PDB file of C-alpha atoms in Angstrom:
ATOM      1  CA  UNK A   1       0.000   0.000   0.000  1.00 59.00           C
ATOM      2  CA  UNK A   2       1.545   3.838  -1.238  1.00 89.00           C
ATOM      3  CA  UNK A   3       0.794   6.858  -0.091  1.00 95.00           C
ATOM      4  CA  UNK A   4       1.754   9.266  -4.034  1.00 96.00           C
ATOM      5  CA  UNK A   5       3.083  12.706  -2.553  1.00 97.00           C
ATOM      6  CA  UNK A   6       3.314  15.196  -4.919  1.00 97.00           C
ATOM      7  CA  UNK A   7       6.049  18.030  -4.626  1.00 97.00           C
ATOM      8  CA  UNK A   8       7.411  20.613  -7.006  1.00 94.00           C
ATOM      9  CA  UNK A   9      10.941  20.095  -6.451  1.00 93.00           C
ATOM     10  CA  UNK A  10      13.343  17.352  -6.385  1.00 93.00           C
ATOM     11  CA  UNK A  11      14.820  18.471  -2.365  1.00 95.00           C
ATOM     12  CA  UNK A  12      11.015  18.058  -1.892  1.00 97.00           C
ATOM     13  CA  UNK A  13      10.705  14.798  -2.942  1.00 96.00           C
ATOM     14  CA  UNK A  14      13.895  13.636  -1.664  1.00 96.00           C
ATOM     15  CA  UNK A  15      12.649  14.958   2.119  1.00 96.00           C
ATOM     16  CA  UNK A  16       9.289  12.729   1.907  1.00 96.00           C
ATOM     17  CA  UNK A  17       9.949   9.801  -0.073  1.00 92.00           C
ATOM     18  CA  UNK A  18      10.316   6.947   2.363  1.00 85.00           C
ATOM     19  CA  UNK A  19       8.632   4.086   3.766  1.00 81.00           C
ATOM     20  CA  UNK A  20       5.054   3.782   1.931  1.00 86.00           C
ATOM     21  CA  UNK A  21       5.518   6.942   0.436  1.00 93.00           C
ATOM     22  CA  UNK A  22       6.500   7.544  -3.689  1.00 93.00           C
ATOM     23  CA  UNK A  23       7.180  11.116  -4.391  1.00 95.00           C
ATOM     24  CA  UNK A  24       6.715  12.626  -7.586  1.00 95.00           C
ATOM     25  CA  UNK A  25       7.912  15.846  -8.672  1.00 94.00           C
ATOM     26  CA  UNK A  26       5.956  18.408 -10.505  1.00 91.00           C
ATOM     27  CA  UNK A  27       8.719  20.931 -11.478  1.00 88.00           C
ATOM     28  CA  UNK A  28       5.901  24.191 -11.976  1.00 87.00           C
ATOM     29  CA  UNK A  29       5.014  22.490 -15.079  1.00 88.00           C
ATOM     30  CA  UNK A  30       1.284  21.409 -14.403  1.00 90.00           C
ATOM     31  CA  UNK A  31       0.901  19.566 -17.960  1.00 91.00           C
ATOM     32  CA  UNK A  32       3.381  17.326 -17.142  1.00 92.00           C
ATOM     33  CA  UNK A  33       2.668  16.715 -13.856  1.00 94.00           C
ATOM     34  CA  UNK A  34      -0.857  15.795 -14.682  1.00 94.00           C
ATOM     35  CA  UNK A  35       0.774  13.281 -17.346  1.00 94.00           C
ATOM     36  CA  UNK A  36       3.084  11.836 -14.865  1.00 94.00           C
ATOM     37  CA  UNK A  37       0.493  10.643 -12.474  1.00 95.00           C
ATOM     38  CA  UNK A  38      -2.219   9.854 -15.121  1.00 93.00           C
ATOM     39  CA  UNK A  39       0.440   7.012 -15.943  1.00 93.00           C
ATOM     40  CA  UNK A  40       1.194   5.484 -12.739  1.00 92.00           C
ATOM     41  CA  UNK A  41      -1.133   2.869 -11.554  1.00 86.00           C
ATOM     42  CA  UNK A  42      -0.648  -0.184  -9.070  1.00 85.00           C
ATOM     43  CA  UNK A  43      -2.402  -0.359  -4.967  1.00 89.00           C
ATOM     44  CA  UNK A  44      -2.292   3.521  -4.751  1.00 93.00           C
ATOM     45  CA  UNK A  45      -4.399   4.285  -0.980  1.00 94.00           C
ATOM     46  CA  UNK A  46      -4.352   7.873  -1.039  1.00 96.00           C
ATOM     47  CA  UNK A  47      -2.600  11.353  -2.417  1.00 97.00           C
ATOM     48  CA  UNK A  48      -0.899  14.352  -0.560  1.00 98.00           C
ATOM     49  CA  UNK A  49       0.278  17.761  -1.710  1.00 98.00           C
ATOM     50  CA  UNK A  50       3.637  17.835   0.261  1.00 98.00           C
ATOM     51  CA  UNK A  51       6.104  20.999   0.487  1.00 97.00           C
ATOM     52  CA  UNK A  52       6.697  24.222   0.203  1.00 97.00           C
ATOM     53  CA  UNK A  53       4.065  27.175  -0.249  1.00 97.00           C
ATOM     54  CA  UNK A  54       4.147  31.088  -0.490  1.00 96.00           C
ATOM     55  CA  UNK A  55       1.727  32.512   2.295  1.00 97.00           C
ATOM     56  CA  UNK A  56      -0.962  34.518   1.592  1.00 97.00           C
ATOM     57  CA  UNK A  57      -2.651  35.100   5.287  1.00 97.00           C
ATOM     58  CA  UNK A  58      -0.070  38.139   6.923  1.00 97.00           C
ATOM     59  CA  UNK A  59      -1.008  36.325   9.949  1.00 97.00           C
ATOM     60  CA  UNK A  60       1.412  33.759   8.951  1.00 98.00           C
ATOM     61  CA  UNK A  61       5.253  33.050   9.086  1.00 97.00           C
ATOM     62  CA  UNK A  62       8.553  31.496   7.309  1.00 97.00           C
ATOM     63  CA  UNK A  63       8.359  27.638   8.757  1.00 98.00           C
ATOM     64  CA  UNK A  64       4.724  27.809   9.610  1.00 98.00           C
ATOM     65  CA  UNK A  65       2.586  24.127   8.474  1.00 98.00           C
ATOM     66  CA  UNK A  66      -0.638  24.276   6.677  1.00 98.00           C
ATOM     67  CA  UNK A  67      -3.186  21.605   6.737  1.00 98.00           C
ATOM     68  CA  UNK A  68      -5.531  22.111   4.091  1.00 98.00           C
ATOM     69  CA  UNK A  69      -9.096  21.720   4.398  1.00 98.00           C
ATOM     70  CA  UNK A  70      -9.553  22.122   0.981  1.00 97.00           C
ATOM     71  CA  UNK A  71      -8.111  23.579  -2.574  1.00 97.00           C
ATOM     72  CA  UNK A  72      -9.415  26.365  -4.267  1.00 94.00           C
ATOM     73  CA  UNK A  73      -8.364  26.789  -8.012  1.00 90.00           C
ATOM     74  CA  UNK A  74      -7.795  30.073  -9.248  1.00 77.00           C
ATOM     75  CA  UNK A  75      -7.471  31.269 -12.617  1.00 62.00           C
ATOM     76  CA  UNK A  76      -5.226  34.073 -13.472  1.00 51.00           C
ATOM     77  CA  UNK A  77      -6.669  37.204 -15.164  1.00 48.00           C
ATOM     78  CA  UNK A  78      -3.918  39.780 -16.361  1.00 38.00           C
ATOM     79  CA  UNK A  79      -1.905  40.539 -13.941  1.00 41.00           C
ATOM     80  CA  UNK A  80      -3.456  39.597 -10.838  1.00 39.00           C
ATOM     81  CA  UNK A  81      -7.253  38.427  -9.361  1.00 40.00           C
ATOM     82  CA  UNK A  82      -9.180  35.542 -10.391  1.00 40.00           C
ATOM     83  CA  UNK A  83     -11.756  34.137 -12.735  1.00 36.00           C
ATOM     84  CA  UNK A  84     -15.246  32.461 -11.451  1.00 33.00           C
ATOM     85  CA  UNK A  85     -15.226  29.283 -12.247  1.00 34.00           C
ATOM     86  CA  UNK A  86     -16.576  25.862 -11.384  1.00 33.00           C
ATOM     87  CA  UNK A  87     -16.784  24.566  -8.090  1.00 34.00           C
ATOM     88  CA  UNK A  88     -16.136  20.913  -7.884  1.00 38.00           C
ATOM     89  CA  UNK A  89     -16.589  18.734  -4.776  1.00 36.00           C
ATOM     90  CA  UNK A  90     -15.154  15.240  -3.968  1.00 37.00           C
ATOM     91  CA  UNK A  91     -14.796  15.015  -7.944  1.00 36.00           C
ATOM     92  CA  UNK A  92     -17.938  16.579  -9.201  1.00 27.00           C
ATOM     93  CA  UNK A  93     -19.353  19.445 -10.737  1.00 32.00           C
ATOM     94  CA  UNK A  94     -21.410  20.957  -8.230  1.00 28.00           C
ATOM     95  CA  UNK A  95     -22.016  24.854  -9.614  1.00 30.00           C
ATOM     96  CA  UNK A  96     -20.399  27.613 -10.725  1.00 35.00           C
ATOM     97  CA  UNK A  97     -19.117  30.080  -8.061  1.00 43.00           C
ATOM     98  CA  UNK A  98     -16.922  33.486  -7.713  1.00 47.00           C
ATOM     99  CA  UNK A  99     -13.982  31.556  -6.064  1.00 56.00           C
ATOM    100  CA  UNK A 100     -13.010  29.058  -8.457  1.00 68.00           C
ATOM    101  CA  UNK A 101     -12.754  25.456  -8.283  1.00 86.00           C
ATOM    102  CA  UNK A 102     -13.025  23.808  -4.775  1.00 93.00           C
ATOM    103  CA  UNK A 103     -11.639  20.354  -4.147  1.00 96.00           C
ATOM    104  CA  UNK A 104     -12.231  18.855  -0.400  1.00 96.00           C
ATOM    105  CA  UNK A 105      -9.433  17.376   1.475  1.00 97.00           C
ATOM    106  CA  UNK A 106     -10.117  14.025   3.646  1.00 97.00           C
ATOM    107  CA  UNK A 107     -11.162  14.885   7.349  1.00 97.00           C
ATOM    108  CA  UNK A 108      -9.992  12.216   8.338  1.00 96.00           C
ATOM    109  CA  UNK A 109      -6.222  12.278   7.033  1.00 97.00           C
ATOM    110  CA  UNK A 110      -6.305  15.792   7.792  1.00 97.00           C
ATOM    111  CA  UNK A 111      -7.567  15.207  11.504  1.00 97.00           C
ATOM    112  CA  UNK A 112      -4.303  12.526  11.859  1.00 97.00           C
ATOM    113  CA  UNK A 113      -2.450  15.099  10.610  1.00 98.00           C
ATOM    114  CA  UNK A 114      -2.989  17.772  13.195  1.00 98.00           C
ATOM    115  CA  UNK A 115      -2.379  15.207  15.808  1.00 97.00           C
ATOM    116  CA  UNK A 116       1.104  14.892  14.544  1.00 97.00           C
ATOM    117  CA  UNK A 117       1.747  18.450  13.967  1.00 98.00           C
ATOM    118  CA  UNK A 118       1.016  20.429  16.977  1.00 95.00           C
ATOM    119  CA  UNK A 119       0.832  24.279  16.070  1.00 95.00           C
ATOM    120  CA  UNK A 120      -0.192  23.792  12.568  1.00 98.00           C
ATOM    121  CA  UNK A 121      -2.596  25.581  11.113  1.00 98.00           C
ATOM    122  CA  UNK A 122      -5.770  24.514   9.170  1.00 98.00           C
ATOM    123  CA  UNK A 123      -7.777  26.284   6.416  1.00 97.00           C
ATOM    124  CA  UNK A 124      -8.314  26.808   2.871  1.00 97.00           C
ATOM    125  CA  UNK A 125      -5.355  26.561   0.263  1.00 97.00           C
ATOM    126  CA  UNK A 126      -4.958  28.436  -2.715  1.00 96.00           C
ATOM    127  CA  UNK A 127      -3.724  26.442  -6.092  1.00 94.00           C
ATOM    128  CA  UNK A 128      -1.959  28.465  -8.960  1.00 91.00           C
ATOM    129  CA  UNK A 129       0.223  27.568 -12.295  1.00 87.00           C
ATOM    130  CA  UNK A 130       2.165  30.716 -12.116  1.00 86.00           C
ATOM    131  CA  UNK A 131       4.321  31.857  -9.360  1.00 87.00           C
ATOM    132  CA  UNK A 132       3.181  34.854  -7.302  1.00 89.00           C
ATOM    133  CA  UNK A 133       5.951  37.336  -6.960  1.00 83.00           C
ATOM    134  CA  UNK A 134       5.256  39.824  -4.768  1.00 89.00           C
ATOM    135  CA  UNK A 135       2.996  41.081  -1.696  1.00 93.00           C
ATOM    136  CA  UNK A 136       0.206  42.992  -4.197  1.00 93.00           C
ATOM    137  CA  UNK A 137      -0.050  39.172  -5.994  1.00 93.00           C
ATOM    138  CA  UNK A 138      -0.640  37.638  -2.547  1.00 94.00           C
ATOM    139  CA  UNK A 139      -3.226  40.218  -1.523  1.00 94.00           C
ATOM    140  CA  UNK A 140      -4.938  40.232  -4.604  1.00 93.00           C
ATOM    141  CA  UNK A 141      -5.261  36.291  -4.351  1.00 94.00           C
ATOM    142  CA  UNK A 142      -5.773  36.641  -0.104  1.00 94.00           C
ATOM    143  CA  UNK A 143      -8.746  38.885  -1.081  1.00 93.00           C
ATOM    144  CA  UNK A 144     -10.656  37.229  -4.372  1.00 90.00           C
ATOM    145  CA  UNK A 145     -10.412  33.609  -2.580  1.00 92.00           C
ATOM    146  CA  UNK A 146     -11.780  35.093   0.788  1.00 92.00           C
ATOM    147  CA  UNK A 147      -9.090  34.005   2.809  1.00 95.00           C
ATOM    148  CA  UNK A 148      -6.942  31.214   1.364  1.00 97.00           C
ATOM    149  CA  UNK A 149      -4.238  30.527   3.845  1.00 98.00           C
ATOM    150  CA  UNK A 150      -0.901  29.519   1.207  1.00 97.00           C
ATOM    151  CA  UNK A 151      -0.625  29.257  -2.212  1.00 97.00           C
ATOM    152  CA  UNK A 152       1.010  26.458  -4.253  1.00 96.00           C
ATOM    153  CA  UNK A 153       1.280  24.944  -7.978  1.00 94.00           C
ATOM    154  CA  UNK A 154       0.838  21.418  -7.591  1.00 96.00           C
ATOM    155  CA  UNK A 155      -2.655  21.040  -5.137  1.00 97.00           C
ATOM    156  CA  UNK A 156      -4.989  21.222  -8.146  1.00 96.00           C
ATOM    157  CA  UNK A 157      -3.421  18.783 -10.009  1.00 96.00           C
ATOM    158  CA  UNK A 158      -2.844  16.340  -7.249  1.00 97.00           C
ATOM    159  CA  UNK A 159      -6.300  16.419  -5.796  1.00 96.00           C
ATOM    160  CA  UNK A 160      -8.029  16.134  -9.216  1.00 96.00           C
ATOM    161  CA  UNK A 161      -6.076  13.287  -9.598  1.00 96.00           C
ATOM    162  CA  UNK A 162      -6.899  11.855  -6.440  1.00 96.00           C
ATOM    163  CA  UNK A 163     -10.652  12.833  -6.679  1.00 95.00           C
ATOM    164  CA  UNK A 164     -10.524  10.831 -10.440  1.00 94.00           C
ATOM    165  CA  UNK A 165      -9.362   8.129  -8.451  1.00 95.00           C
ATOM    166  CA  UNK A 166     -11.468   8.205  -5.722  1.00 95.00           C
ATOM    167  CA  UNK A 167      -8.897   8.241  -3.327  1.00 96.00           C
ATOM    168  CA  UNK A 168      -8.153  10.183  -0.255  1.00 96.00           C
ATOM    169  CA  UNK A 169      -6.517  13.818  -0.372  1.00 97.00           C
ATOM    170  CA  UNK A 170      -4.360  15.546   1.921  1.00 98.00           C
ATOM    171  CA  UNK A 171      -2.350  18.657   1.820  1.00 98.00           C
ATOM    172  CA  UNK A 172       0.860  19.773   4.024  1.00 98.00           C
ATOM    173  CA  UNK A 173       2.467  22.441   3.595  1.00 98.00           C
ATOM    174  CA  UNK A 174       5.222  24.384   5.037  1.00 98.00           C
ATOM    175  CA  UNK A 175       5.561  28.527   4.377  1.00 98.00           C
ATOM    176  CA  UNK A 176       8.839  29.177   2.594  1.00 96.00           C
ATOM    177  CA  UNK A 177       8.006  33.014   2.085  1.00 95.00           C
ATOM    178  CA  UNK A 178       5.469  35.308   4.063  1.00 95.00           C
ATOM    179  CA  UNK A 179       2.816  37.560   2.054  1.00 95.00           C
ATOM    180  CA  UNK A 180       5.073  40.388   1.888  1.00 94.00           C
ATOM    181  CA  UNK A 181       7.907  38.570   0.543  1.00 90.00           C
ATOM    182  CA  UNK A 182       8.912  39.775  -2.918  1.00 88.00           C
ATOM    183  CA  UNK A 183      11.062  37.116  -4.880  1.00 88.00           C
ATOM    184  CA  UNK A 184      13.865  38.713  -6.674  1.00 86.00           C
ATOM    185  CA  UNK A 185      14.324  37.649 -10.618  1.00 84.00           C
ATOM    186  CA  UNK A 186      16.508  34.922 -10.111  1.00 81.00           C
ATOM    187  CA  UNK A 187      13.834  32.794  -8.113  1.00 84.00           C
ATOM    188  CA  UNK A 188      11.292  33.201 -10.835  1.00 79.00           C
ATOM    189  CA  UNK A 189      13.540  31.079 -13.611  1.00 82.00           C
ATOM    190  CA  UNK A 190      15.049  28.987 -10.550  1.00 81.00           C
ATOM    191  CA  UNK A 191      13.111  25.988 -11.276  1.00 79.00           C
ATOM    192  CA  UNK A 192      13.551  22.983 -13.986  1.00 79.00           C
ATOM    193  CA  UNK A 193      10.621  21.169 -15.433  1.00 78.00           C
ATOM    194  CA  UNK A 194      12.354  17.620 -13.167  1.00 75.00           C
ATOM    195  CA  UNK A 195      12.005  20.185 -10.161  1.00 82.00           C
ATOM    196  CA  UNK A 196      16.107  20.553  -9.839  1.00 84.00           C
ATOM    197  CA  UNK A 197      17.503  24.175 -10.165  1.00 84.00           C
ATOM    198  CA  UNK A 198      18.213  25.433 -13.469  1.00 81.00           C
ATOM    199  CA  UNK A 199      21.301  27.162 -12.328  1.00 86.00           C
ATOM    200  CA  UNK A 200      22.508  28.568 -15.497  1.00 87.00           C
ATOM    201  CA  UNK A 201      19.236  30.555 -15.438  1.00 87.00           C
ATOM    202  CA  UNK A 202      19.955  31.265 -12.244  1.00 85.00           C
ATOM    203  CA  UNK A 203      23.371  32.959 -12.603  1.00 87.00           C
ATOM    204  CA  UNK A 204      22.525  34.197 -16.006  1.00 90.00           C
ATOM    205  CA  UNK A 205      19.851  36.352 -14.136  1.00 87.00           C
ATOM    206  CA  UNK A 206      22.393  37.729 -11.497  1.00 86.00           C
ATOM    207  CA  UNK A 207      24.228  38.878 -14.054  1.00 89.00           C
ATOM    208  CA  UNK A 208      21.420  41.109 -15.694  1.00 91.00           C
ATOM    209  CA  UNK A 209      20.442  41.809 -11.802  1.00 90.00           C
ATOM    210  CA  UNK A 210      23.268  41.979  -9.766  1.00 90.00           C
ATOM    211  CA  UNK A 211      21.327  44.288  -7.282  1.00 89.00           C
ATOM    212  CA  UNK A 212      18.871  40.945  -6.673  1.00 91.00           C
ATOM    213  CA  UNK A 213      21.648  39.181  -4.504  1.00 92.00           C
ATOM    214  CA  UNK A 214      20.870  40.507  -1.459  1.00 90.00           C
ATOM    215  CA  UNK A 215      17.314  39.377  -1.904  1.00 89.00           C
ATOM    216  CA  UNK A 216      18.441  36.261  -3.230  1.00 88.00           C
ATOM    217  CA  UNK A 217      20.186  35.526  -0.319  1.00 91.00           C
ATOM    218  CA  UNK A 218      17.373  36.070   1.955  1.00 92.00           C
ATOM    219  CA  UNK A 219      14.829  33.689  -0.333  1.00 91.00           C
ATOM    220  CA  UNK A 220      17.659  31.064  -0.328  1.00 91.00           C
ATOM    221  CA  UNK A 221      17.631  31.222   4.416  1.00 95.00           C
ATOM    222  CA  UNK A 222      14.090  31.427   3.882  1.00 95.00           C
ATOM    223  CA  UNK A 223      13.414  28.592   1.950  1.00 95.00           C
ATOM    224  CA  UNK A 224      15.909  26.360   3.918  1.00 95.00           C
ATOM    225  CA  UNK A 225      14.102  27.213   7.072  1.00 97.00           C
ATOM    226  CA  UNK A 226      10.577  25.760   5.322  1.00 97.00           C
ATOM    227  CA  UNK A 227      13.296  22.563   4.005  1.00 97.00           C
ATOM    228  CA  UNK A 228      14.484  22.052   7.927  1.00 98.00           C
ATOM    229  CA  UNK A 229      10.352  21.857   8.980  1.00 98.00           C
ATOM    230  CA  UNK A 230       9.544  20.335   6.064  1.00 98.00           C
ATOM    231  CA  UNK A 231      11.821  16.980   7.250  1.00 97.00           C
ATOM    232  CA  UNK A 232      10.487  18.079  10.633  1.00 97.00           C
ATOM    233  CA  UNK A 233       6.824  17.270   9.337  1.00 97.00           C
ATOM    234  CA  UNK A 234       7.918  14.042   7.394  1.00 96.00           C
ATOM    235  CA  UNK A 235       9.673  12.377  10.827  1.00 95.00           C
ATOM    236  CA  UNK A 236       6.478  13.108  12.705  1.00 96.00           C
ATOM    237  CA  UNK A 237       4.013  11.745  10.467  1.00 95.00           C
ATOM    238  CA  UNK A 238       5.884   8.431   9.606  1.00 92.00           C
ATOM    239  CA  UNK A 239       4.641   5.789   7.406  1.00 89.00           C
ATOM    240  CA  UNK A 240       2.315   6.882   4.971  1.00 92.00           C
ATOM    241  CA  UNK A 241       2.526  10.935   6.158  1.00 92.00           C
ATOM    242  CA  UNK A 242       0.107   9.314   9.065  1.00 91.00           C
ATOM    243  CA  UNK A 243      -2.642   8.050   6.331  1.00 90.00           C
ATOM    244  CA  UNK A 244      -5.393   6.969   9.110  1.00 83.00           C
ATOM    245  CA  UNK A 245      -5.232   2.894   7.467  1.00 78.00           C
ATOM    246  CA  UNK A 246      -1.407   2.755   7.065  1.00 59.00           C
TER     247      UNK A 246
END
């Protein structure tokens, strides 16, 4: 029995791969990542969203963990803000609503989740296919999904998977950069379809940018601090990232 966690990058996947858990990496490239799972197959027993997110609730900080209740899917317009769209529960089309696409998390995984992660906060998540790059992003997306608690690119896919399946749904996440964050240039192009770092992009960018080091710098301590909790989350939870029949 396998608990498929789906990440965005390979550090990710390498954190909370492990006894009944395959990891598969999404690498901000939602196509493929829908492709990859629509291929696997075999005694599958449920699916988690697992890693890093932005925050969108100021309330929260760098290393915070998110339980998600639920996934709301928001379609870009322009530069910022949402589309309606339809709402979908456990699967289905239900009706079409100003916030987007809603897909339900378990209870009951999420319930075993908080009991293994003291101090972690539960609530809505936000699901995007572009990265949000600064704080007037995050508030536009805080505001049009009435609250969403993080943001991340890989939810939608992995719980419409796991809602085609019929199989449980869980997301954890851990805050790698607070709603006033800005992400300098260099983070933007960081990321390689196999979710490893592109790092010719990477230095090719601080050399248009030089002034984004400082900044870059700042993303990278960030983002290790989520990695640290992250591992944190994966020890506590055990077999199965605590998947109530494992």
């Amino acid at each position: 029995m396998t608990v498929l966690a789906v990440t965005g990058l390979k550090r990710e996947a390498e954190i909370v791969g492990g006894a009944g858990v395959v990891a598969v990496t999404g690498g901000g490239d939602t196509v493929s990542l829908q492709a990859k799972l629509d291929a696997l197959h075999g005694d599958i027993k449920g699916v988690i969203s697992v890693g890093l997110a932005g925050a969108l609730s100021p309330l929260l900080k760098v290393g915070d963990v998110v339980i998600g209740e639920s996934v709301q899917v928001c379609r870009p317009r322009a530069r910022h803000g949402v589309l309606a769209g339809e709402v979908v529960v456990a699967g289905s089309r239900a009706s079409e609503g100003r916030k987007g696409e809603i897909i339900r998390c378990s209870d009951m995984w999420r319930v075993a989740l908080a009991a293994k992660l003291a101090g972690a906060h539960q609530g809505p998540i936000a699901a995007s296919d572009v990265i949000l790059e600064n704080a007037e992003a995050k508030a536009a997306l805080f505001e049009s999904t009435g609250g969403a608690f993080a943001v991340d690119m890989e939810s939608a896919v992995a719980g419409r998977f796991a809602a085609g399946r019929d199989l449980p749904f869980a997301v954890l996440r851990v805050i790698s950069d607070d709603a006033r964050h800005v992400l300098p240039p260099a983070a933007l192009v960081a990321m390689k379809p196999d979710g490893g770092i592109a790092i010719g992009r990477v230095l090719g960018s601080l050399l248009r940018h030089p002034l984004q080091v400082p900044s870059l710098i700042r993303t990278a301590r960030t983002s290790n601090k989520a990695f640290k909790e992250l591992l944190r989350c994966a020890n506590l939870c055990g077999v199965g990232f605590a998947r109530p029949d494992l």
